[in-house]
Amino acid sequence: MSETRIKLAPDTVAYADEETRKLVVEFSIPGAPTDTIDVKILKDSIHLTAPARDIEYVAALALAWAVKPDKAEAIYEHGLLRIEVPFKDRWRMP
């Protein structure tokens, strides 16, 4: 018998950090065990799945600027997943 989980989009914040020239994305995914979080970062999008108890957090973000997925860094603390990924091309705030 398979588990039934409610699919839910996590609270998400995404912004460009002009000082570090990185995209910063934060997902609120409380209760998701670290070993079950799946993040795929492509040059033009970010995809997340993270099961937590009876919820499965699911998110997909299309990015306006290309990023360098292989340079991404992430930290997960207190239910908040923070991802920082540098922009691919020279970028500046409009």
PDB file of N, CA and C in Angstrom:
ATOM      1  N   MET A   1       0.840  -1.187   0.000  1.00  0.00           N
ATOM      2  CA  MET A   1       0.000   0.000   0.000  1.00  0.00           C
ATOM      3  C   MET A   1       0.884   1.249   0.000  1.00  0.00           C
ATOM      4  N   SER A   2       0.660   2.158  -0.909  1.00  0.00           N
ATOM      5  CA  SER A   2       1.482   3.360  -1.001  1.00  0.00           C
ATOM      6  C   SER A   2       0.940   4.464  -0.099  1.00  0.00           C
ATOM      7  N   GLU A   3       1.864   5.311   0.331  1.00  0.00           N
ATOM      8  CA  GLU A   3       1.475   6.449   1.162  1.00  0.00           C
ATOM      9  C   GLU A   3       0.809   7.520   0.302  1.00  0.00           C
ATOM     10  N   THR A   4      -0.200   8.152   0.866  1.00  0.00           N
ATOM     11  CA  THR A   4      -0.838   9.261   0.177  1.00  0.00           C
ATOM     12  C   THR A   4      -0.399  10.550   0.862  1.00  0.00           C
ATOM     13  N   ARG A   5       0.184  11.433   0.075  1.00  0.00           N
ATOM     14  CA  ARG A   5       0.631  12.722   0.600  1.00  0.00           C
ATOM     15  C   ARG A   5      -0.066  13.837  -0.171  1.00  0.00           C
ATOM     16  N   ILE A   6      -0.392  14.885   0.534  1.00  0.00           N
ATOM     17  CA  ILE A   6      -0.944  16.080  -0.091  1.00  0.00           C
ATOM     18  C   ILE A   6       0.214  16.831  -0.735  1.00  0.00           C
ATOM     19  N   LYS A   7       0.068  17.188  -2.013  1.00  0.00           N
ATOM     20  CA  LYS A   7       1.102  17.977  -2.691  1.00  0.00           C
ATOM     21  C   LYS A   7       0.853  19.447  -2.387  1.00  0.00           C
ATOM     22  N   LEU A   8       1.920  20.125  -2.007  1.00  0.00           N
ATOM     23  CA  LEU A   8       1.811  21.508  -1.565  1.00  0.00           C
ATOM     24  C   LEU A   8       3.004  22.305  -2.081  1.00  0.00           C
ATOM     25  N   ALA A   9       2.740  23.482  -2.614  1.00  0.00           N
ATOM     26  CA  ALA A   9       3.823  24.380  -3.016  1.00  0.00           C
ATOM     27  C   ALA A   9       4.364  25.067  -1.770  1.00  0.00           C
ATOM     28  N   PRO A  10       5.663  24.982  -1.529  1.00  0.00           N
ATOM     29  CA  PRO A  10       6.218  25.619  -0.336  1.00  0.00           C
ATOM     30  C   PRO A  10       6.253  27.140  -0.477  1.00  0.00           C
ATOM     31  N   ASP A  11       6.237  27.833   0.661  1.00  0.00           N
ATOM     32  CA  ASP A  11       6.480  29.270   0.620  1.00  0.00           C
ATOM     33  C   ASP A  11       7.880  29.452   0.035  1.00  0.00           C
ATOM     34  N   THR A  12       7.999  30.352  -0.927  1.00  0.00           N
ATOM     35  CA  THR A  12       9.251  30.510  -1.661  1.00  0.00           C
ATOM     36  C   THR A  12       9.595  31.983  -1.801  1.00  0.00           C
ATOM     37  N   VAL A  13      10.874  32.289  -1.635  1.00  0.00           N
ATOM     38  CA  VAL A  13      11.395  33.636  -1.871  1.00  0.00           C
ATOM     39  C   VAL A  13      12.576  33.482  -2.816  1.00  0.00           C
ATOM     40  N   ALA A  14      12.608  34.297  -3.869  1.00  0.00           N
ATOM     41  CA  ALA A  14      13.729  34.263  -4.812  1.00  0.00           C
ATOM     42  C   ALA A  14      14.114  35.696  -5.148  1.00  0.00           C
ATOM     43  N   TYR A  15      15.414  35.967  -5.129  1.00  0.00           N
ATOM     44  CA  TYR A  15      15.875  37.309  -5.461  1.00  0.00           C
ATOM     45  C   TYR A  15      17.319  37.269  -5.965  1.00  0.00           C
ATOM     46  N   ALA A  16      17.694  38.308  -6.689  1.00  0.00           N
ATOM     47  CA  ALA A  16      19.059  38.457  -7.181  1.00  0.00           C
ATOM     48  C   ALA A  16      19.847  39.262  -6.159  1.00  0.00           C
ATOM     49  N   ASP A  17      20.979  38.720  -5.727  1.00  0.00           N
ATOM     50  CA  ASP A  17      21.863  39.430  -4.803  1.00  0.00           C
ATOM     51  C   ASP A  17      22.922  40.138  -5.649  1.00  0.00           C
ATOM     52  N   GLU A  18      22.778  41.449  -5.769  1.00  0.00           N
ATOM     53  CA  GLU A  18      23.665  42.226  -6.635  1.00  0.00           C
ATOM     54  C   GLU A  18      25.109  42.171  -6.147  1.00  0.00           C
ATOM     55  N   GLU A  19      25.314  42.164  -4.845  1.00  0.00           N
ATOM     56  CA  GLU A  19      26.673  42.173  -4.286  1.00  0.00           C
ATOM     57  C   GLU A  19      27.442  40.892  -4.630  1.00  0.00           C
ATOM     58  N   THR A  20      26.794  39.730  -4.493  1.00  0.00           N
ATOM     59  CA  THR A  20      27.471  38.456  -4.764  1.00  0.00           C
ATOM     60  C   THR A  20      27.261  37.961  -6.194  1.00  0.00           C
ATOM     61  N   ARG A  21      26.367  38.630  -6.933  1.00  0.00           N
ATOM     62  CA  ARG A  21      26.016  38.228  -8.307  1.00  0.00           C
ATOM     63  C   ARG A  21      25.476  36.802  -8.350  1.00  0.00           C
ATOM     64  N   LYS A  22      24.617  36.510  -7.363  1.00  0.00           N
ATOM     65  CA  LYS A  22      24.014  35.183  -7.270  1.00  0.00           C
ATOM     66  C   LYS A  22      22.499  35.296  -7.171  1.00  0.00           C
ATOM     67  N   LEU A  23      21.845  34.249  -7.637  1.00  0.00           N
ATOM     68  CA  LEU A  23      20.425  34.077  -7.407  1.00  0.00           C
ATOM     69  C   LEU A  23      20.286  33.377  -6.062  1.00  0.00           C
ATOM     70  N   VAL A  24      19.411  33.889  -5.211  1.00  0.00           N
ATOM     71  CA  VAL A  24      19.150  33.276  -3.915  1.00  0.00           C
ATOM     72  C   VAL A  24      17.700  32.815  -3.908  1.00  0.00           C
ATOM     73  N   VAL A  25      17.487  31.544  -3.590  1.00  0.00           N
ATOM     74  CA  VAL A  25      16.142  30.976  -3.522  1.00  0.00           C
ATOM     75  C   VAL A  25      15.991  30.307  -2.166  1.00  0.00           C
ATOM     76  N   GLU A  26      14.894  30.615  -1.473  1.00  0.00           N
ATOM     77  CA  GLU A  26      14.620  29.996  -0.179  1.00  0.00           C
ATOM     78  C   GLU A  26      13.262  29.301  -0.233  1.00  0.00           C
ATOM     79  N   PHE A  27      13.252  28.027   0.173  1.00  0.00           N
ATOM     80  CA  PHE A  27      12.032  27.233   0.248  1.00  0.00           C
ATOM     81  C   PHE A  27      11.763  26.906   1.709  1.00  0.00           C
ATOM     82  N   SER A  28      10.545  27.136   2.162  1.00  0.00           N
ATOM     83  CA  SER A  28      10.137  26.740   3.513  1.00  0.00           C
ATOM     84  C   SER A  28       9.551  25.331   3.424  1.00  0.00           C
ATOM     85  N   ILE A  29      10.306  24.351   3.932  1.00  0.00           N
ATOM     86  CA  ILE A  29       9.879  22.946   3.843  1.00  0.00           C
ATOM     87  C   ILE A  29      10.045  22.271   5.213  1.00  0.00           C
ATOM     88  N   PRO A  30       9.334  22.754   6.228  1.00  0.00           N
ATOM     89  CA  PRO A  30       9.496  22.196   7.569  1.00  0.00           C
ATOM     90  C   PRO A  30       9.119  20.718   7.624  1.00  0.00           C
ATOM     91  N   GLY A  31       9.926  19.976   8.380  1.00  0.00           N
ATOM     92  CA  GLY A  31       9.644  18.558   8.572  1.00  0.00           C
ATOM     93  C   GLY A  31      10.200  17.651   7.506  1.00  0.00           C
ATOM     94  N   ALA A  32      10.788  18.185   6.455  1.00  0.00           N
ATOM     95  CA  ALA A  32      11.353  17.344   5.394  1.00  0.00           C
ATOM     96  C   ALA A  32      12.734  16.856   5.829  1.00  0.00           C
ATOM     97  N   PRO A  33      12.916  15.537   5.939  1.00  0.00           N
ATOM     98  CA  PRO A  33      14.245  15.022   6.281  1.00  0.00           C
ATOM     99  C   PRO A  33      15.251  15.359   5.175  1.00  0.00           C
ATOM    100  N   THR A  34      16.449  15.734   5.568  1.00  0.00           N
ATOM    101  CA  THR A  34      17.480  16.137   4.621  1.00  0.00           C
ATOM    102  C   THR A  34      17.693  15.118   3.516  1.00  0.00           C
ATOM    103  N   ASP A  35      17.684  13.840   3.848  1.00  0.00           N
ATOM    104  CA  ASP A  35      17.981  12.804   2.854  1.00  0.00           C
ATOM    105  C   ASP A  35      16.846  12.556   1.862  1.00  0.00           C
ATOM    106  N   THR A  36      15.697  13.217   2.046  1.00  0.00           N
ATOM    107  CA  THR A  36      14.582  13.033   1.107  1.00  0.00           C
ATOM    108  C   THR A  36      14.368  14.234   0.197  1.00  0.00           C
ATOM    109  N   ILE A  37      15.122  15.306   0.408  1.00  0.00           N
ATOM    110  CA  ILE A  37      14.975  16.520  -0.399  1.00  0.00           C
ATOM    111  C   ILE A  37      15.657  16.305  -1.746  1.00  0.00           C
ATOM    112  N   ASP A  38      14.917  16.555  -2.827  1.00  0.00           N
ATOM    113  CA  ASP A  38      15.457  16.406  -4.177  1.00  0.00           C
ATOM    114  C   ASP A  38      15.360  17.749  -4.896  1.00  0.00           C
ATOM    115  N   VAL A  39      16.507  18.310  -5.234  1.00  0.00           N
ATOM    116  CA  VAL A  39      16.559  19.589  -5.942  1.00  0.00           C
ATOM    117  C   VAL A  39      17.308  19.380  -7.246  1.00  0.00           C
ATOM    118  N   LYS A  40      16.716  19.836  -8.325  1.00  0.00           N
ATOM    119  CA  LYS A  40      17.377  19.806  -9.628  1.00  0.00           C
ATOM    120  C   LYS A  40      17.507  21.252 -10.096  1.00  0.00           C
ATOM    121  N   ILE A  41      18.733  21.660 -10.337  1.00  0.00           N
ATOM    122  CA  ILE A  41      18.987  23.021 -10.802  1.00  0.00           C
ATOM    123  C   ILE A  41      19.501  22.927 -12.234  1.00  0.00           C
ATOM    124  N   LEU A  42      18.755  23.524 -13.138  1.00  0.00           N
ATOM    125  CA  LEU A  42      19.145  23.600 -14.535  1.00  0.00           C
ATOM    126  C   LEU A  42      19.549  25.039 -14.829  1.00  0.00           C
ATOM    127  N   LYS A  43      20.078  25.302 -16.010  1.00  0.00           N
ATOM    128  CA  LYS A  43      20.523  26.672 -16.300  1.00  0.00           C
ATOM    129  C   LYS A  43      19.384  27.672 -16.318  1.00  0.00           C
ATOM    130  N   ASP A  44      18.137  27.184 -16.525  1.00  0.00           N
ATOM    131  CA  ASP A  44      17.007  28.109 -16.633  1.00  0.00           C
ATOM    132  C   ASP A  44      15.834  27.774 -15.708  1.00  0.00           C
ATOM    133  N   SER A  45      16.029  26.848 -14.771  1.00  0.00           N
ATOM    134  CA  SER A  45      14.933  26.498 -13.853  1.00  0.00           C
ATOM    135  C   SER A  45      15.447  25.749 -12.625  1.00  0.00           C
ATOM    136  N   ILE A  46      14.619  25.742 -11.597  1.00  0.00           N
ATOM    137  CA  ILE A  46      14.902  24.994 -10.370  1.00  0.00           C
ATOM    138  C   ILE A  46      13.660  24.177 -10.031  1.00  0.00           C
ATOM    139  N   HIS A  47      13.861  22.901  -9.703  1.00  0.00           N
ATOM    140  CA  HIS A  47      12.769  21.982  -9.380  1.00  0.00           C
ATOM    141  C   HIS A  47      13.032  21.359  -8.012  1.00  0.00           C
ATOM    142  N   LEU A  48      11.986  21.269  -7.191  1.00  0.00           N
ATOM    143  CA  LEU A  48      12.112  20.740  -5.840  1.00  0.00           C
ATOM    144  C   LEU A  48      11.010  19.745  -5.549  1.00  0.00           C
ATOM    145  N   THR A  49      11.359  18.644  -4.908  1.00  0.00           N
ATOM    146  CA  THR A  49      10.388  17.759  -4.272  1.00  0.00           C
ATOM    147  C   THR A  49      10.971  17.411  -2.909  1.00  0.00           C
ATOM    148  N   ALA A  50      10.106  17.415  -1.900  1.00  0.00           N
ATOM    149  CA  ALA A  50      10.559  17.142  -0.541  1.00  0.00           C
ATOM    150  C   ALA A  50       9.402  16.579   0.278  1.00  0.00           C
ATOM    151  N   PRO A  51       9.378  15.260   0.484  1.00  0.00           N
ATOM    152  CA  PRO A  51       8.320  14.689   1.304  1.00  0.00           C
ATOM    153  C   PRO A  51       8.551  14.980   2.795  1.00  0.00           C
ATOM    154  N   ALA A  52       7.462  15.272   3.485  1.00  0.00           N
ATOM    155  CA  ALA A  52       7.514  15.544   4.922  1.00  0.00           C
ATOM    156  C   ALA A  52       6.203  15.053   5.549  1.00  0.00           C
ATOM    157  N   ARG A  53       6.301  14.007   6.335  1.00  0.00           N
ATOM    158  CA  ARG A  53       5.117  13.412   6.965  1.00  0.00           C
ATOM    159  C   ARG A  53       4.013  13.159   5.933  1.00  0.00           C
ATOM    160  N   ASP A  54       2.888  13.834   6.024  1.00  0.00           N
ATOM    161  CA  ASP A  54       1.775  13.598   5.096  1.00  0.00           C
ATOM    162  C   ASP A  54       1.701  14.631   3.980  1.00  0.00           C
ATOM    163  N   ILE A  55       2.793  15.419   3.818  1.00  0.00           N
ATOM    164  CA  ILE A  55       2.860  16.459   2.787  1.00  0.00           C
ATOM    165  C   ILE A  55       4.019  16.157   1.849  1.00  0.00           C
ATOM    166  N   GLU A  56       3.843  16.461   0.579  1.00  0.00           N
ATOM    167  CA  GLU A  56       4.974  16.443  -0.351  1.00  0.00           C
ATOM    168  C   GLU A  56       5.081  17.830  -0.948  1.00  0.00           C
ATOM    169  N   TYR A  57       6.158  18.524  -0.581  1.00  0.00           N
ATOM    170  CA  TYR A  57       6.400  19.855  -1.132  1.00  0.00           C
ATOM    171  C   TYR A  57       6.889  19.699  -2.566  1.00  0.00           C
ATOM    172  N   VAL A  58       6.304  20.486  -3.478  1.00  0.00           N
ATOM    173  CA  VAL A  58       6.660  20.427  -4.890  1.00  0.00           C
ATOM    174  C   VAL A  58       6.740  21.861  -5.415  1.00  0.00           C
ATOM    175  N   ALA A  59       7.834  22.171  -6.100  1.00  0.00           N
ATOM    176  CA  ALA A  59       7.989  23.518  -6.665  1.00  0.00           C
ATOM    177  C   ALA A  59       8.793  23.457  -7.953  1.00  0.00           C
ATOM    178  N   ALA A  60       8.496  24.374  -8.858  1.00  0.00           N
ATOM    179  CA  ALA A  60       9.254  24.552 -10.094  1.00  0.00           C
ATOM    180  C   ALA A  60       9.322  26.047 -10.373  1.00  0.00           C
ATOM    181  N   LEU A  61      10.528  26.552 -10.538  1.00  0.00           N
ATOM    182  CA  LEU A  61      10.724  27.974 -10.819  1.00  0.00           C
ATOM    183  C   LEU A  61      11.415  28.136 -12.164  1.00  0.00           C
ATOM    184  N   ALA A  62      10.821  28.922 -13.044  1.00  0.00           N
ATOM    185  CA  ALA A  62      11.485  29.294 -14.291  1.00  0.00           C
ATOM    186  C   ALA A  62      12.328  30.528 -13.983  1.00  0.00           C
ATOM    187  N   LEU A  63      13.552  30.543 -14.470  1.00  0.00           N
ATOM    188  CA  LEU A  63      14.462  31.644 -14.168  1.00  0.00           C
ATOM    189  C   LEU A  63      14.576  32.603 -15.339  1.00  0.00           C
ATOM    190  N   ALA A  64      14.621  33.882 -15.031  1.00  0.00           N
ATOM    191  CA  ALA A  64      14.721  34.910 -16.067  1.00  0.00           C
ATOM    192  C   ALA A  64      16.139  35.037 -16.607  1.00  0.00           C
ATOM    193  N   TRP A  65      17.136  34.651 -15.808  1.00  0.00           N
ATOM    194  CA  TRP A  65      18.526  34.701 -16.224  1.00  0.00           C
ATOM    195  C   TRP A  65      19.144  33.322 -16.052  1.00  0.00           C
ATOM    196  N   ALA A  66      20.052  32.963 -16.937  1.00  0.00           N
ATOM    197  CA  ALA A  66      20.738  31.670 -16.841  1.00  0.00           C
ATOM    198  C   ALA A  66      21.684  31.664 -15.643  1.00  0.00           C
ATOM    199  N   VAL A  67      21.782  30.491 -14.999  1.00  0.00           N
ATOM    200  CA  VAL A  67      22.663  30.319 -13.840  1.00  0.00           C
ATOM    201  C   VAL A  67      23.666  29.193 -14.122  1.00  0.00           C
ATOM    202  N   LYS A  68      24.625  29.052 -13.215  1.00  0.00           N
ATOM    203  CA  LYS A  68      25.633  27.989 -13.293  1.00  0.00           C
ATOM    204  C   LYS A  68      25.264  26.897 -12.294  1.00  0.00           C
ATOM    205  N   PRO A  69      24.495  25.888 -12.710  1.00  0.00           N
ATOM    206  CA  PRO A  69      24.013  24.864 -11.778  1.00  0.00           C
ATOM    207  C   PRO A  69      25.117  24.135 -11.018  1.00  0.00           C
ATOM    208  N   ASP A  70      26.267  23.925 -11.671  1.00  0.00           N
ATOM    209  CA  ASP A  70      27.357  23.182 -11.030  1.00  0.00           C
ATOM    210  C   ASP A  70      28.040  23.978  -9.922  1.00  0.00           C
ATOM    211  N   LYS A  71      27.738  25.257  -9.785  1.00  0.00           N
ATOM    212  CA  LYS A  71      28.327  26.113  -8.742  1.00  0.00           C
ATOM    213  C   LYS A  71      27.347  26.407  -7.604  1.00  0.00           C
ATOM    214  N   ALA A  72      26.193  25.757  -7.622  1.00  0.00           N
ATOM    215  CA  ALA A  72      25.163  26.020  -6.601  1.00  0.00           C
ATOM    216  C   ALA A  72      25.613  25.522  -5.230  1.00  0.00           C
ATOM    217  N   GLU A  73      25.185  26.251  -4.212  1.00  0.00           N
ATOM    218  CA  GLU A  73      25.428  25.862  -2.824  1.00  0.00           C
ATOM    219  C   GLU A  73      24.099  25.915  -2.090  1.00  0.00           C
ATOM    220  N   ALA A  74      23.893  24.967  -1.189  1.00  0.00           N
ATOM    221  CA  ALA A  74      22.626  24.921  -0.455  1.00  0.00           C
ATOM    222  C   ALA A  74      22.886  24.618   1.010  1.00  0.00           C
ATOM    223  N   ILE A  75      21.999  25.144   1.840  1.00  0.00           N
ATOM    224  CA  ILE A  75      22.023  24.842   3.273  1.00  0.00           C
ATOM    225  C   ILE A  75      20.575  24.667   3.728  1.00  0.00           C
ATOM    226  N   TYR A  76      20.360  23.698   4.606  1.00  0.00           N
ATOM    227  CA  TYR A  76      19.017  23.413   5.121  1.00  0.00           C
ATOM    228  C   TYR A  76      19.067  23.476   6.642  1.00  0.00           C
ATOM    229  N   GLU A  77      18.389  24.469   7.200  1.00  0.00           N
ATOM    230  CA  GLU A  77      18.357  24.646   8.655  1.00  0.00           C
ATOM    231  C   GLU A  77      16.968  25.058   9.097  1.00  0.00           C
ATOM    232  N   HIS A  78      16.489  24.401  10.132  1.00  0.00           N
ATOM    233  CA  HIS A  78      15.219  24.766  10.767  1.00  0.00           C
ATOM    234  C   HIS A  78      14.062  24.857   9.767  1.00  0.00           C
ATOM    235  N   GLY A  79      14.034  23.922   8.805  1.00  0.00           N
ATOM    236  CA  GLY A  79      12.932  23.873   7.850  1.00  0.00           C
ATOM    237  C   GLY A  79      13.053  24.818   6.672  1.00  0.00           C
ATOM    238  N   LEU A  80      14.187  25.532   6.575  1.00  0.00           N
ATOM    239  CA  LEU A  80      14.387  26.476   5.480  1.00  0.00           C
ATOM    240  C   LEU A  80      15.553  26.009   4.609  1.00  0.00           C
ATOM    241  N   LEU A  81      15.262  25.769   3.327  1.00  0.00           N
ATOM    242  CA  LEU A  81      16.302  25.408   2.366  1.00  0.00           C
ATOM    243  C   LEU A  81      16.698  26.669   1.615  1.00  0.00           C
ATOM    244  N   ARG A  82      17.968  27.032   1.714  1.00  0.00           N
ATOM    245  CA  ARG A  82      18.490  28.230   1.039  1.00  0.00           C
ATOM    246  C   ARG A  82      19.491  27.779  -0.026  1.00  0.00           C
ATOM    247  N   ILE A  83      19.240  28.204  -1.251  1.00  0.00           N
ATOM    248  CA  ILE A  83      20.104  27.857  -2.375  1.00  0.00           C
ATOM    249  C   ILE A  83      20.674  29.146  -2.950  1.00  0.00           C
ATOM    250  N   GLU A  84      21.983  29.156  -3.184  1.00  0.00           N
ATOM    251  CA  GLU A  84      22.637  30.278  -3.843  1.00  0.00           C
ATOM    252  C   GLU A  84      23.334  29.735  -5.076  1.00  0.00           C
ATOM    253  N   VAL A  85      23.081  30.362  -6.219  1.00  0.00           N
ATOM    254  CA  VAL A  85      23.682  29.909  -7.468  1.00  0.00           C
ATOM    255  C   VAL A  85      24.100  31.127  -8.292  1.00  0.00           C
ATOM    256  N   PRO A  86      25.362  31.144  -8.761  1.00  0.00           N
ATOM    257  CA  PRO A  86      25.825  32.311  -9.528  1.00  0.00           C
ATOM    258  C   PRO A  86      25.151  32.409 -10.894  1.00  0.00           C
ATOM    259  N   PHE A  87      24.997  33.630 -11.342  1.00  0.00           N
ATOM    260  CA  PHE A  87      24.478  33.861 -12.682  1.00  0.00           C
ATOM    261  C   PHE A  87      25.535  33.445 -13.705  1.00  0.00           C
ATOM    262  N   LYS A  88      25.080  32.947 -14.850  1.00  0.00           N
ATOM    263  CA  LYS A  88      25.984  32.464 -15.881  1.00  0.00           C
ATOM    264  C   LYS A  88      26.729  33.603 -16.569  1.00  0.00           C
ATOM    265  N   ASP A  89      26.015  34.611 -16.971  1.00  0.00           N
ATOM    266  CA  ASP A  89      26.620  35.717 -17.704  1.00  0.00           C
ATOM    267  C   ASP A  89      26.817  36.899 -16.781  1.00  0.00           C
ATOM    268  N   ARG A  90      27.577  37.850 -17.269  1.00  0.00           N
ATOM    269  CA  ARG A  90      27.697  39.099 -16.501  1.00  0.00           C
ATOM    270  C   ARG A  90      26.308  39.665 -16.321  1.00  0.00           C
ATOM    271  N   TRP A  91      25.982  40.012 -15.129  1.00  0.00           N
ATOM    272  CA  TRP A  91      24.619  40.415 -14.801  1.00  0.00           C
ATOM    273  C   TRP A  91      24.674  41.640 -13.906  1.00  0.00           C
ATOM    274  N   ARG A  92      23.735  42.520 -14.117  1.00  0.00           N
ATOM    275  CA  ARG A  92      23.591  43.636 -13.184  1.00  0.00           C
ATOM    276  C   ARG A  92      22.136  44.018 -13.059  1.00  0.00           C
ATOM    277  N   MET A  93      21.816  44.580 -11.915  1.00  0.00           N
ATOM    278  CA  MET A  93      20.442  44.995 -11.648  1.00  0.00           C
ATOM    279  C   MET A  93      20.067  46.091 -12.626  1.00  0.00           C
ATOM    280  N   PRO A  94      18.832  46.067 -13.136  1.00  0.00           N
ATOM    281  CA  PRO A  94      18.378  47.132 -14.065  1.00  0.00           C
ATOM    282  C   PRO A  94      18.303  48.464 -13.369  1.00  0.00           C
TER     283      PRO A  94
END
